[in-house]
Amino acid sequence: MKVLVAVKRVIDPYVKIRVKSDHSGVETQNIKMAMNPFDEIAVEEALRLREKNWATEVVVVSIGGENSQETLRHALALGADRAILIRTQDSLESLNIAKILKKIIDDEKPDLVLMGKQAIDGDNNQTPQMLASLLNWPQAMYASKIEASGDHLQVTREIDGGLETISVHLPAVVSTDLRLNEPRYASLPNIMKAKKKPLENLELDSLGLSLKKHVEVLKVTEPDARSAGVKVESVAELLNKLQHEAKVL
Amino acid sequence: MSTLVLVEHDNQTLHPSTRNVLAAALELGGEPTLLVIGHQCKAVAEQAATLAGAHAVWCIDKPCYEHPLAEQISDLVLSFAHSFKAILVPASTFGKNIAPRVAAQLDVSQVSDVSKIIDKDTFEHPIYAGNAIETVRVLDPIKVLTIRVTAFNPVTTNQASCCIEQIDKEIIAKNSQFVKHELSKSERPDLGSAKIVVSGGRGLQSAEKFKLIEELADVLGAAVGASRAAVDAGFVPNDYQVGQTGRIVAPMLYIAVGISGAVQHLAGMKDSKIIVAINKDEDAPIFQIADYGLVGDLFELVPQLIAQLKNR
């Protein structure tokens, strides 16, 4: 079985972001970047499926600028077999990302596509569902457990009230939730080995897709600031304030 | 302008989020149609029809929709979609699973977690774990939106029931199948709509000691939440998690106990009206947003709090 994993380069989750003063977006110059945490979980799961001899090849794909190569090299160092970068300078909306991925999938013909449930920058939680839709494949979103047997996957999904288990026939798109697994670290020898693994660069323009703009970003602003309140000395004082000042009890 | 609202429910009761999504639909203007898909869900359709502002209810009641899958719901929605200018679903795991699938089938964009409707094409929504707000204009003819439930005041008034139309349409998912549910059983209010939420973090130390949080919640009639650290440590199930990757809550009162206040957690609760933090570390980031902070050992303070609340 061939597994394709889509990964995204995002601002490191521990960085406190700054909104640009012209409200055009968020400051990304000289900011620490990392692989989207949900995508690391997707890579890890693909590697585990290969270790169980279910998956035979793990291909990682990213869409972005030159430096998305670092994200792909990181995935290769973790154990992915090869990587594809679709180069573009534009920041793309979910639907267009799904269309690009569909094009790659039409060529690569994987049996399973694994993706993070959302990227921690846009917080959209859309691309995997859109991709499944465009491919007309079944989807299993927010996976916290994946059991593969033959051409079926049994996926336990995190839903608001608890868990739901569904069975999907391959090929399918699965998105990962945080509790699916604990991603491994890349060892130094594997980082060295990853430099020799194949990384194919494709220009977005060469794919022959006609992508149209569906959304216009008008501005990005800071949320209303919430300031620190007061420290109280005792439980009695806290209760008194909640009752008489905040009037919430 | 005609709007389709997808109703979340469990075949017996309407999920409270429907009231907030309907409010958002009414803000968009026009006459909302509420779509109920399920099995033996007549009661849900009847409840939906009495919500003030509902124009019509469409009910698709078939055994195959007892536990509907994304593939089935999106195909059903798609079959009506072209009659509408907007399709609204709650930004819950239910809604988020479906909306993008519908949007892609329609070749239109989808806006996630809409927190403000500026006009029929322009919306605000949070990005970067709520650390920035993006204003977007949708250029497509049909808007597919997931609604951040806590950002819209629910419709709480009723009307004389509007028309309920039964629709006979069967869609069987070919390549996916429901297997089972394991739902957390709780007598407490739902986390997403509770007026008071008491959350515990790593500071609780164990699942056994986390019961202290539940005891405090019960005295207050509150829902119980947790930080990711508490969930990962196995103190509580994952559906208790409040944060960027868990539930988004905005209660009247949020009490964070033994939670440091990581960005990820704040994303899920910083729109609460009043925030109380109880933590032994006076430099914990949670104190930077708490209206009332109490520094000290939670194992001394929480039992005191419970005792004093009981004596009120």
Short mmCIF file of N, CA and C in Angstrom, two decimals, chain A residues 11 13 16-17 19 26 28 38 93 95 99 117-127 129-134 136-139 141-142 154 156-169 177-179 212-223 226-236 238-239 241-243 245-249, chain B residues 8 69-71 92-94 96-97 100-101 103-105 107-113 122 125-140 175-184 196 220 228 231-232 238-239 241 244-245 247 252-253 270-276 282 287-295 301 304-305 308-309 312:
data_model
loop_
_atom_site.label_atom_id
_atom_site.label_comp_id
_atom_site.label_asym_id
_atom_site.label_seq_id
_atom_site.Cartn_x
_atom_site.Cartn_y
_atom_site.Cartn_z
N ILE A 11 4.36 28.68 11.21
CA ILE A 11 5.08 29.30 12.32
C ILE A 11 5.08 28.30 13.48
N PRO A 13 4.65 26.40 16.74
CA PRO A 13 3.50 26.59 17.65
C PRO A 13 3.84 27.34 18.94
N LYS A 16 5.04 33.40 19.78
CA LYS A 16 3.92 34.32 19.94
C LYS A 16 3.85 35.18 18.69
N ILE A 17 2.77 35.09 17.94
CA ILE A 17 2.71 35.75 16.64
C ILE A 17 2.46 37.26 16.79
N VAL A 19 0.83 40.57 14.58
CA VAL A 19 0.08 41.03 13.41
C VAL A 19 0.85 42.19 12.79
N VAL A 26 0.30 38.30 9.11
CA VAL A 26 1.05 38.06 10.32
C VAL A 26 2.53 38.08 9.96
N THR A 28 6.08 37.01 9.32
CA THR A 28 6.71 35.69 9.17
C THR A 28 8.21 35.80 8.90
N PHE A 38 0.07 18.69 13.60
CA PHE A 38 -0.85 17.62 13.20
C PHE A 38 -0.26 16.81 12.03
N GLU A 93 -5.56 29.24 -0.74
CA GLU A 93 -6.70 28.87 0.09
C GLU A 93 -6.92 27.36 0.02
N LEU A 95 -9.28 25.27 -0.78
CA LEU A 95 -9.84 24.60 -1.95
C LEU A 95 -8.78 24.42 -3.04
N LYS A 99 -7.11 21.07 -4.65
CA LYS A 99 -7.06 20.80 -6.10
C LYS A 99 -5.65 20.42 -6.54
N LYS A 117 -5.40 17.34 10.85
CA LYS A 117 -6.80 17.79 10.80
C LYS A 117 -6.90 19.30 10.54
N GLN A 118 -5.90 20.05 10.97
CA GLN A 118 -5.90 21.48 10.66
C GLN A 118 -4.48 22.00 10.76
N ALA A 119 -4.21 23.09 10.06
CA ALA A 119 -2.92 23.75 10.21
C ALA A 119 -3.10 24.81 11.29
N ILE A 120 -2.09 24.95 12.14
CA ILE A 120 -2.26 25.83 13.30
C ILE A 120 -2.11 27.31 12.95
N ASP A 121 -1.93 27.63 11.67
CA ASP A 121 -1.90 29.05 11.29
C ASP A 121 -3.32 29.51 10.87
N GLY A 122 -3.85 28.87 9.82
CA GLY A 122 -5.19 29.27 9.35
C GLY A 122 -6.31 28.69 10.19
N ASP A 123 -6.03 27.60 10.92
CA ASP A 123 -7.03 26.92 11.75
C ASP A 123 -8.29 26.56 10.96
N ASN A 124 -8.15 26.28 9.67
CA ASN A 124 -9.34 26.08 8.84
C ASN A 124 -10.01 24.72 9.01
N ASN A 125 -9.18 23.67 9.09
CA ASN A 125 -9.77 22.33 9.23
C ASN A 125 -10.67 22.04 8.01
N GLN A 126 -10.10 22.15 6.81
CA GLN A 126 -10.89 22.01 5.58
C GLN A 126 -10.25 21.11 4.53
N THR A 127 -8.94 21.24 4.35
CA THR A 127 -8.31 20.65 3.17
C THR A 127 -8.55 19.14 3.04
N GLN A 129 -11.04 17.25 4.06
CA GLN A 129 -12.42 16.99 3.64
C GLN A 129 -12.61 17.39 2.19
N MET A 130 -12.05 18.54 1.81
CA MET A 130 -12.20 19.01 0.42
C MET A 130 -11.54 18.05 -0.55
N LEU A 131 -10.37 17.57 -0.15
CA LEU A 131 -9.64 16.64 -1.02
C LEU A 131 -10.46 15.36 -1.20
N ALA A 132 -10.98 14.82 -0.11
CA ALA A 132 -11.79 13.60 -0.19
C ALA A 132 -12.97 13.83 -1.12
N SER A 133 -13.56 15.01 -1.01
CA SER A 133 -14.70 15.36 -1.83
C SER A 133 -14.33 15.41 -3.31
N LEU A 134 -13.22 16.08 -3.63
CA LEU A 134 -12.81 16.21 -5.04
C LEU A 134 -12.47 14.85 -5.63
N ASN A 136 -13.76 12.11 -4.61
CA ASN A 136 -14.91 11.23 -4.37
C ASN A 136 -14.49 9.97 -3.62
N TRP A 137 -13.61 10.18 -2.61
CA TRP A 137 -13.16 9.11 -1.74
C TRP A 137 -13.85 9.26 -0.39
N PRO A 138 -13.95 8.16 0.37
CA PRO A 138 -14.48 8.31 1.73
C PRO A 138 -13.48 9.07 2.61
N GLN A 139 -14.00 9.67 3.67
CA GLN A 139 -13.15 10.43 4.58
C GLN A 139 -13.33 9.92 6.00
N MET A 141 -12.19 11.76 9.45
CA MET A 141 -11.52 12.93 10.00
C MET A 141 -11.32 12.78 11.51
N TYR A 142 -10.31 13.44 12.03
CA TYR A 142 -10.02 13.52 13.48
C TYR A 142 -9.73 12.14 14.06
N GLN A 154 -10.24 0.72 9.85
CA GLN A 154 -11.19 1.02 10.91
C GLN A 154 -10.62 2.22 11.66
N THR A 156 -11.07 5.26 14.52
CA THR A 156 -11.78 5.82 15.65
C THR A 156 -11.59 7.33 15.60
N ARG A 157 -12.71 8.04 15.59
CA ARG A 157 -12.69 9.49 15.40
C ARG A 157 -13.04 10.21 16.69
N GLU A 158 -12.35 11.32 16.93
CA GLU A 158 -12.69 12.15 18.09
C GLU A 158 -13.84 13.07 17.70
N ILE A 159 -14.96 12.91 18.39
CA ILE A 159 -16.09 13.80 18.14
C ILE A 159 -16.44 14.52 19.44
N ASP A 160 -17.33 15.52 19.38
CA ASP A 160 -17.58 16.35 20.56
C ASP A 160 -18.05 15.54 21.78
N GLY A 161 -18.89 14.54 21.56
CA GLY A 161 -19.42 13.79 22.70
C GLY A 161 -18.58 12.61 23.13
N GLY A 162 -17.49 12.33 22.46
CA GLY A 162 -16.69 11.16 22.79
C GLY A 162 -15.96 10.64 21.57
N LEU A 163 -16.21 9.37 21.23
CA LEU A 163 -15.53 8.75 20.10
C LEU A 163 -16.53 8.09 19.17
N GLU A 164 -16.16 8.02 17.89
CA GLU A 164 -16.99 7.32 16.91
C GLU A 164 -16.05 6.47 16.07
N THR A 165 -16.47 5.25 15.80
CA THR A 165 -15.64 4.40 14.95
C THR A 165 -16.35 4.17 13.62
N ILE A 166 -15.61 4.37 12.53
CA ILE A 166 -16.16 4.09 11.21
C ILE A 166 -15.18 3.20 10.45
N SER A 167 -15.71 2.57 9.42
CA SER A 167 -14.86 1.74 8.59
C SER A 167 -14.87 2.35 7.19
N VAL A 168 -13.70 2.56 6.61
CA VAL A 168 -13.66 3.13 5.26
C VAL A 168 -12.92 2.19 4.31
N HIS A 169 -13.43 2.14 3.11
CA HIS A 169 -12.81 1.34 2.06
C HIS A 169 -11.76 2.19 1.36
N ASP A 177 -5.84 13.47 14.53
CA ASP A 177 -6.01 14.29 15.72
C ASP A 177 -4.78 14.10 16.61
N LEU A 178 -4.70 14.95 17.63
CA LEU A 178 -3.48 14.95 18.46
C LEU A 178 -3.18 13.64 19.15
N ARG A 179 -4.24 12.93 19.51
CA ARG A 179 -4.01 11.74 20.32
C ARG A 179 -3.73 10.48 19.51
N LYS A 212 -8.79 29.38 -9.41
CA LYS A 212 -9.31 30.74 -9.32
C LYS A 212 -9.42 31.15 -7.85
N LYS A 213 -9.47 32.45 -7.66
CA LYS A 213 -9.50 32.98 -6.30
C LYS A 213 -10.95 32.98 -5.82
N HIS A 214 -11.16 32.41 -4.64
CA HIS A 214 -12.51 32.33 -4.10
C HIS A 214 -12.72 33.28 -2.92
N VAL A 215 -11.60 33.64 -2.30
CA VAL A 215 -11.70 34.45 -1.07
C VAL A 215 -10.67 35.55 -1.14
N GLU A 216 -11.08 36.73 -0.70
CA GLU A 216 -10.15 37.85 -0.64
C GLU A 216 -9.96 38.20 0.83
N VAL A 217 -8.71 38.23 1.26
CA VAL A 217 -8.46 38.62 2.65
C VAL A 217 -8.41 40.14 2.71
N LEU A 218 -9.32 40.73 3.46
CA LEU A 218 -9.38 42.20 3.52
C LEU A 218 -8.40 42.74 4.55
N LYS A 219 -8.35 42.10 5.70
CA LYS A 219 -7.38 42.55 6.71
C LYS A 219 -7.21 41.51 7.80
N VAL A 220 -6.09 41.64 8.50
CA VAL A 220 -5.83 40.79 9.66
C VAL A 220 -5.56 41.74 10.82
N THR A 221 -6.30 41.57 11.89
CA THR A 221 -6.15 42.48 13.03
C THR A 221 -5.88 41.69 14.31
N GLU A 222 -5.48 42.42 15.34
CA GLU A 222 -5.30 41.77 16.63
C GLU A 222 -6.65 41.64 17.31
N PRO A 223 -6.85 40.56 18.06
CA PRO A 223 -8.11 40.46 18.79
C PRO A 223 -8.14 41.49 19.92
N ARG A 226 -7.33 41.41 26.30
CA ARG A 226 -7.99 41.17 27.56
C ARG A 226 -6.93 41.45 28.61
N SER A 227 -7.21 42.36 29.52
CA SER A 227 -6.14 42.72 30.45
C SER A 227 -6.27 41.93 31.75
N ALA A 228 -5.16 41.89 32.47
CA ALA A 228 -5.14 41.17 33.73
C ALA A 228 -6.07 41.86 34.71
N GLY A 229 -6.73 41.10 35.53
CA GLY A 229 -7.63 41.66 36.53
C GLY A 229 -6.90 41.83 37.84
N VAL A 230 -7.50 41.37 38.89
CA VAL A 230 -6.90 41.55 40.21
C VAL A 230 -6.59 40.19 40.84
N LYS A 231 -5.62 40.21 41.74
CA LYS A 231 -5.37 39.01 42.54
C LYS A 231 -6.13 39.17 43.85
N VAL A 232 -6.78 38.12 44.24
CA VAL A 232 -7.50 38.17 45.52
C VAL A 232 -6.71 37.35 46.54
N GLU A 233 -6.97 37.63 47.80
CA GLU A 233 -6.17 37.02 48.87
C GLU A 233 -6.75 35.72 49.40
N SER A 234 -8.06 35.58 49.29
CA SER A 234 -8.66 34.40 49.91
C SER A 234 -9.86 33.92 49.11
N VAL A 235 -10.28 32.71 49.43
CA VAL A 235 -11.45 32.12 48.80
C VAL A 235 -12.69 32.97 49.09
N ALA A 236 -12.78 33.46 50.33
CA ALA A 236 -13.94 34.28 50.73
C ALA A 236 -14.00 35.55 49.87
N LEU A 238 -12.70 35.96 46.91
CA LEU A 238 -13.03 35.56 45.53
C LEU A 238 -14.54 35.40 45.37
N LEU A 239 -15.16 34.68 46.29
CA LEU A 239 -16.60 34.44 46.20
C LEU A 239 -17.38 35.74 46.30
N LYS A 241 -16.35 38.70 45.40
CA LYS A 241 -16.19 39.44 44.13
C LYS A 241 -17.08 38.83 43.04
N LEU A 242 -17.11 37.51 42.97
CA LEU A 242 -17.90 36.85 41.93
C LEU A 242 -19.38 37.14 42.11
N GLN A 243 -19.79 37.25 43.39
CA GLN A 243 -21.21 37.49 43.67
C GLN A 243 -21.60 38.94 43.47
N GLU A 245 -19.42 41.82 42.54
CA GLU A 245 -18.76 42.69 41.56
C GLU A 245 -19.04 42.17 40.14
N ALA A 246 -18.72 40.88 39.92
CA ALA A 246 -18.93 40.30 38.58
C ALA A 246 -20.37 39.82 38.39
N LYS A 247 -21.03 39.55 39.51
CA LYS A 247 -22.42 39.09 39.48
C LYS A 247 -22.61 37.86 38.58
N VAL A 248 -21.71 36.91 38.72
CA VAL A 248 -21.86 35.70 37.92
C VAL A 248 -22.27 34.50 38.77
N LEU A 249 -22.39 34.70 40.07
CA LEU A 249 -22.85 33.58 40.92
C LEU A 249 -24.19 33.93 41.54
N GLU B 8 -27.79 20.06 14.00
CA GLU B 8 -27.08 19.00 14.72
C GLU B 8 -28.01 18.45 15.78
N LEU B 69 -23.15 9.52 7.86
CA LEU B 69 -21.74 9.78 7.59
C LEU B 69 -21.62 11.05 6.77
N ALA B 70 -20.43 11.63 6.79
CA ALA B 70 -20.18 12.88 6.06
C ALA B 70 -20.57 12.75 4.59
N GLU B 71 -20.28 11.57 4.02
CA GLU B 71 -20.55 11.36 2.59
C GLU B 71 -22.05 11.46 2.31
N SER B 92 -18.70 22.68 14.98
CA SER B 92 -18.46 21.57 15.91
C SER B 92 -17.79 20.47 15.10
N THR B 93 -17.41 19.37 15.73
CA THR B 93 -16.81 18.28 14.94
C THR B 93 -17.82 17.78 13.91
N PHE B 94 -19.11 17.85 14.25
CA PHE B 94 -20.17 17.47 13.30
C PHE B 94 -20.13 18.37 12.06
N LYS B 96 -17.83 20.65 11.08
CA LYS B 96 -16.55 20.78 10.39
C LYS B 96 -16.23 19.58 9.51
N ASN B 97 -16.82 18.47 9.86
CA ASN B 97 -16.60 17.25 9.08
C ASN B 97 -17.29 17.36 7.72
N PRO B 100 -16.71 21.42 4.59
CA PRO B 100 -15.72 21.53 3.51
C PRO B 100 -16.02 20.56 2.37
N ARG B 101 -16.60 19.42 2.71
CA ARG B 101 -16.93 18.42 1.67
C ARG B 101 -18.01 18.98 0.75
N ALA B 103 -18.63 22.23 0.28
CA ALA B 103 -18.06 23.37 -0.44
C ALA B 103 -17.26 22.91 -1.65
N ALA B 104 -16.43 21.89 -1.45
CA ALA B 104 -15.60 21.42 -2.56
C ALA B 104 -16.46 20.85 -3.69
N GLN B 105 -17.55 20.16 -3.32
CA GLN B 105 -18.44 19.62 -4.35
C GLN B 105 -19.08 20.75 -5.15
N ASP B 107 -17.60 23.57 -5.66
CA ASP B 107 -16.49 24.39 -6.16
C ASP B 107 -16.53 25.81 -5.58
N VAL B 108 -16.83 25.89 -4.30
CA VAL B 108 -16.80 27.20 -3.62
C VAL B 108 -15.93 27.08 -2.37
N SER B 109 -15.54 28.23 -1.82
CA SER B 109 -14.72 28.23 -0.62
C SER B 109 -15.60 27.95 0.60
N GLN B 110 -14.94 27.75 1.73
CA GLN B 110 -15.68 27.59 2.98
C GLN B 110 -14.97 28.46 4.01
N VAL B 111 -15.71 29.21 4.79
CA VAL B 111 -15.09 30.02 5.85
C VAL B 111 -15.33 29.31 7.17
N SER B 112 -14.24 29.11 7.91
CA SER B 112 -14.33 28.34 9.16
C SER B 112 -14.48 29.25 10.36
N ASP B 113 -15.29 28.80 11.34
CA ASP B 113 -15.38 29.46 12.64
C ASP B 113 -15.75 30.95 12.52
N THR B 122 -19.05 39.22 3.66
CA THR B 122 -17.85 39.55 4.43
C THR B 122 -17.95 39.04 5.86
N HIS B 125 -13.17 35.85 11.15
CA HIS B 125 -12.94 34.59 11.86
C HIS B 125 -11.55 34.58 12.46
N PRO B 126 -11.39 33.87 13.59
CA PRO B 126 -10.08 33.86 14.24
C PRO B 126 -9.10 32.91 13.53
N ILE B 127 -7.83 33.29 13.50
CA ILE B 127 -6.77 32.42 12.98
C ILE B 127 -5.64 32.39 14.02
N TYR B 128 -4.64 31.57 13.80
CA TYR B 128 -3.52 31.47 14.75
C TYR B 128 -3.99 31.32 16.20
N ALA B 129 -4.79 30.32 16.44
CA ALA B 129 -5.27 30.02 17.80
C ALA B 129 -5.92 31.25 18.44
N GLY B 130 -6.61 32.02 17.63
CA GLY B 130 -7.33 33.17 18.17
C GLY B 130 -6.45 34.38 18.43
N ASN B 131 -5.18 34.33 18.00
CA ASN B 131 -4.28 35.46 18.22
C ASN B 131 -4.35 36.50 17.11
N ALA B 132 -5.16 36.23 16.11
CA ALA B 132 -5.41 37.23 15.06
C ALA B 132 -6.82 37.00 14.53
N ILE B 133 -7.41 38.06 14.03
CA ILE B 133 -8.74 37.98 13.45
C ILE B 133 -8.62 38.36 11.98
N GLU B 134 -9.10 37.47 11.11
CA GLU B 134 -9.01 37.71 9.67
C GLU B 134 -10.39 38.12 9.15
N THR B 135 -10.41 39.17 8.36
CA THR B 135 -11.66 39.57 7.70
C THR B 135 -11.56 39.14 6.24
N VAL B 136 -12.53 38.34 5.80
CA VAL B 136 -12.48 37.85 4.42
C VAL B 136 -13.74 38.21 3.67
N ARG B 137 -13.56 38.42 2.36
CA ARG B 137 -14.72 38.60 1.49
C ARG B 137 -14.80 37.37 0.59
N VAL B 138 -15.94 36.72 0.58
CA VAL B 138 -16.12 35.52 -0.23
C VAL B 138 -16.63 35.95 -1.60
N LEU B 139 -15.96 35.46 -2.65
CA LEU B 139 -16.31 35.87 -4.01
C LEU B 139 -17.29 34.91 -4.67
N ASP B 140 -17.53 33.77 -4.01
CA ASP B 140 -18.39 32.74 -4.60
C ASP B 140 -19.87 33.07 -4.42
N ASN B 175 -18.63 3.55 0.34
CA ASN B 175 -17.31 3.13 0.79
C ASN B 175 -17.00 3.44 2.25
N SER B 176 -18.02 3.81 3.01
CA SER B 176 -17.76 3.97 4.44
C SER B 176 -18.98 3.51 5.22
N GLN B 177 -18.73 3.20 6.47
CA GLN B 177 -19.74 2.55 7.28
C GLN B 177 -19.57 2.95 8.74
N PHE B 178 -20.68 3.23 9.39
CA PHE B 178 -20.63 3.50 10.83
C PHE B 178 -20.40 2.19 11.57
N VAL B 179 -19.52 2.19 12.56
CA VAL B 179 -19.28 0.97 13.35
C VAL B 179 -19.85 1.12 14.76
N LYS B 180 -19.38 2.12 15.49
CA LYS B 180 -19.91 2.29 16.85
C LYS B 180 -19.61 3.68 17.42
N HIS B 181 -20.33 4.01 18.47
CA HIS B 181 -20.13 5.23 19.24
C HIS B 181 -19.66 4.85 20.63
N GLU B 182 -18.76 5.63 21.19
CA GLU B 182 -18.46 5.51 22.62
C GLU B 182 -18.59 6.92 23.17
N LEU B 183 -19.78 7.23 23.67
CA LEU B 183 -20.02 8.60 24.11
C LEU B 183 -19.77 8.71 25.61
N SER B 184 -19.18 9.82 26.01
CA SER B 184 -18.95 10.06 27.44
C SER B 184 -20.29 10.32 28.09
N ILE B 196 -21.36 28.04 33.33
CA ILE B 196 -20.13 28.01 34.13
C ILE B 196 -19.32 26.78 33.73
N LEU B 220 -21.45 24.04 41.60
CA LEU B 220 -21.78 25.23 40.81
C LEU B 220 -22.77 24.93 39.69
N ARG B 228 -5.06 20.40 27.69
CA ARG B 228 -4.53 19.27 26.94
C ARG B 228 -3.63 18.40 27.82
N VAL B 231 -5.59 15.96 29.71
CA VAL B 231 -6.12 14.91 28.85
C VAL B 231 -5.01 13.93 28.47
N ASP B 232 -3.87 14.49 28.07
CA ASP B 232 -2.75 13.63 27.67
C ASP B 232 -2.26 12.76 28.82
N ASN B 238 -10.70 12.78 26.19
CA ASN B 238 -10.31 13.88 25.30
C ASN B 238 -11.43 14.88 25.02
N ASP B 239 -12.68 14.43 25.13
CA ASP B 239 -13.75 15.38 24.78
C ASP B 239 -13.96 16.44 25.88
N GLN B 241 -11.46 18.36 26.55
CA GLN B 241 -10.40 19.34 26.27
C GLN B 241 -10.91 20.67 25.73
N GLN B 244 -7.50 25.21 21.29
CA GLN B 244 -7.45 25.31 19.83
C GLN B 244 -7.82 23.98 19.18
N THR B 245 -7.38 22.89 19.81
CA THR B 245 -7.63 21.58 19.22
C THR B 245 -8.77 20.85 19.91
N ARG B 247 -12.53 21.90 22.45
CA ARG B 247 -13.75 22.69 22.35
C ARG B 247 -13.46 24.17 22.57
N MET B 252 -20.25 32.33 31.03
CA MET B 252 -20.28 33.51 31.90
C MET B 252 -19.07 33.49 32.85
N LEU B 253 -18.78 32.31 33.34
CA LEU B 253 -17.69 32.16 34.32
C LEU B 253 -16.85 30.95 33.96
N LYS B 270 -10.69 32.24 25.97
CA LYS B 270 -10.43 33.63 26.34
C LYS B 270 -11.56 34.60 26.05
N ASP B 271 -12.64 34.10 25.43
CA ASP B 271 -13.81 34.95 25.27
C ASP B 271 -14.84 34.74 26.37
N SER B 272 -14.46 34.01 27.41
CA SER B 272 -15.36 33.84 28.57
C SER B 272 -15.57 35.22 29.20
N LYS B 273 -16.77 35.42 29.81
CA LYS B 273 -17.05 36.74 30.37
C LYS B 273 -16.13 37.00 31.57
N ILE B 274 -16.14 36.12 32.53
CA ILE B 274 -15.28 36.28 33.69
C ILE B 274 -14.37 35.05 33.80
N ILE B 275 -13.08 35.32 33.97
CA ILE B 275 -12.13 34.21 34.11
C ILE B 275 -11.51 34.25 35.50
N VAL B 276 -11.54 33.12 36.17
CA VAL B 276 -10.89 32.98 37.48
C VAL B 276 -9.76 31.97 37.33
N GLU B 282 2.60 32.21 40.67
CA GLU B 282 2.01 33.54 40.44
C GLU B 282 2.43 34.16 39.11
N PHE B 287 -2.71 34.16 34.60
CA PHE B 287 -3.03 35.35 35.42
C PHE B 287 -3.06 36.63 34.58
N GLN B 288 -2.45 36.58 33.38
CA GLN B 288 -2.45 37.77 32.53
C GLN B 288 -3.82 38.04 31.89
N ILE B 289 -4.68 37.04 31.91
CA ILE B 289 -6.00 37.27 31.34
C ILE B 289 -7.13 37.03 32.34
N ALA B 290 -6.76 36.60 33.55
CA ALA B 290 -7.79 36.28 34.55
C ALA B 290 -8.34 37.56 35.17
N ASP B 291 -9.65 37.63 35.33
CA ASP B 291 -10.25 38.77 36.02
C ASP B 291 -9.95 38.69 37.52
N TYR B 292 -9.99 37.47 38.02
CA TYR B 292 -9.68 37.25 39.44
C TYR B 292 -8.69 36.10 39.55
N GLY B 293 -7.59 36.38 40.20
CA GLY B 293 -6.57 35.35 40.37
C GLY B 293 -6.37 35.04 41.84
N LEU B 294 -6.20 33.76 42.11
CA LEU B 294 -5.96 33.33 43.48
C LEU B 294 -4.70 32.48 43.45
N VAL B 295 -3.63 32.96 44.13
CA VAL B 295 -2.37 32.23 44.11
C VAL B 295 -2.31 31.33 45.33
N LEU B 301 -7.16 25.29 48.40
CA LEU B 301 -8.13 26.34 48.04
C LEU B 301 -9.44 25.76 47.49
N GLN B 304 -11.79 24.50 50.15
CA GLN B 304 -12.36 25.68 50.84
C GLN B 304 -13.48 26.28 50.02
N LEU B 305 -13.22 26.38 48.72
CA LEU B 305 -14.21 26.97 47.81
C LEU B 305 -15.50 26.14 47.82
N GLN B 308 -17.33 26.63 51.13
CA GLN B 308 -18.00 27.94 51.26
C GLN B 308 -19.19 28.06 50.30
N LEU B 309 -19.08 27.43 49.14
CA LEU B 309 -20.21 27.46 48.21
C LEU B 309 -21.39 26.68 48.78
N ARG B 312 -23.43 28.70 51.27
CA ARG B 312 -24.04 29.96 50.86
C ARG B 312 -25.51 30.01 51.22
#
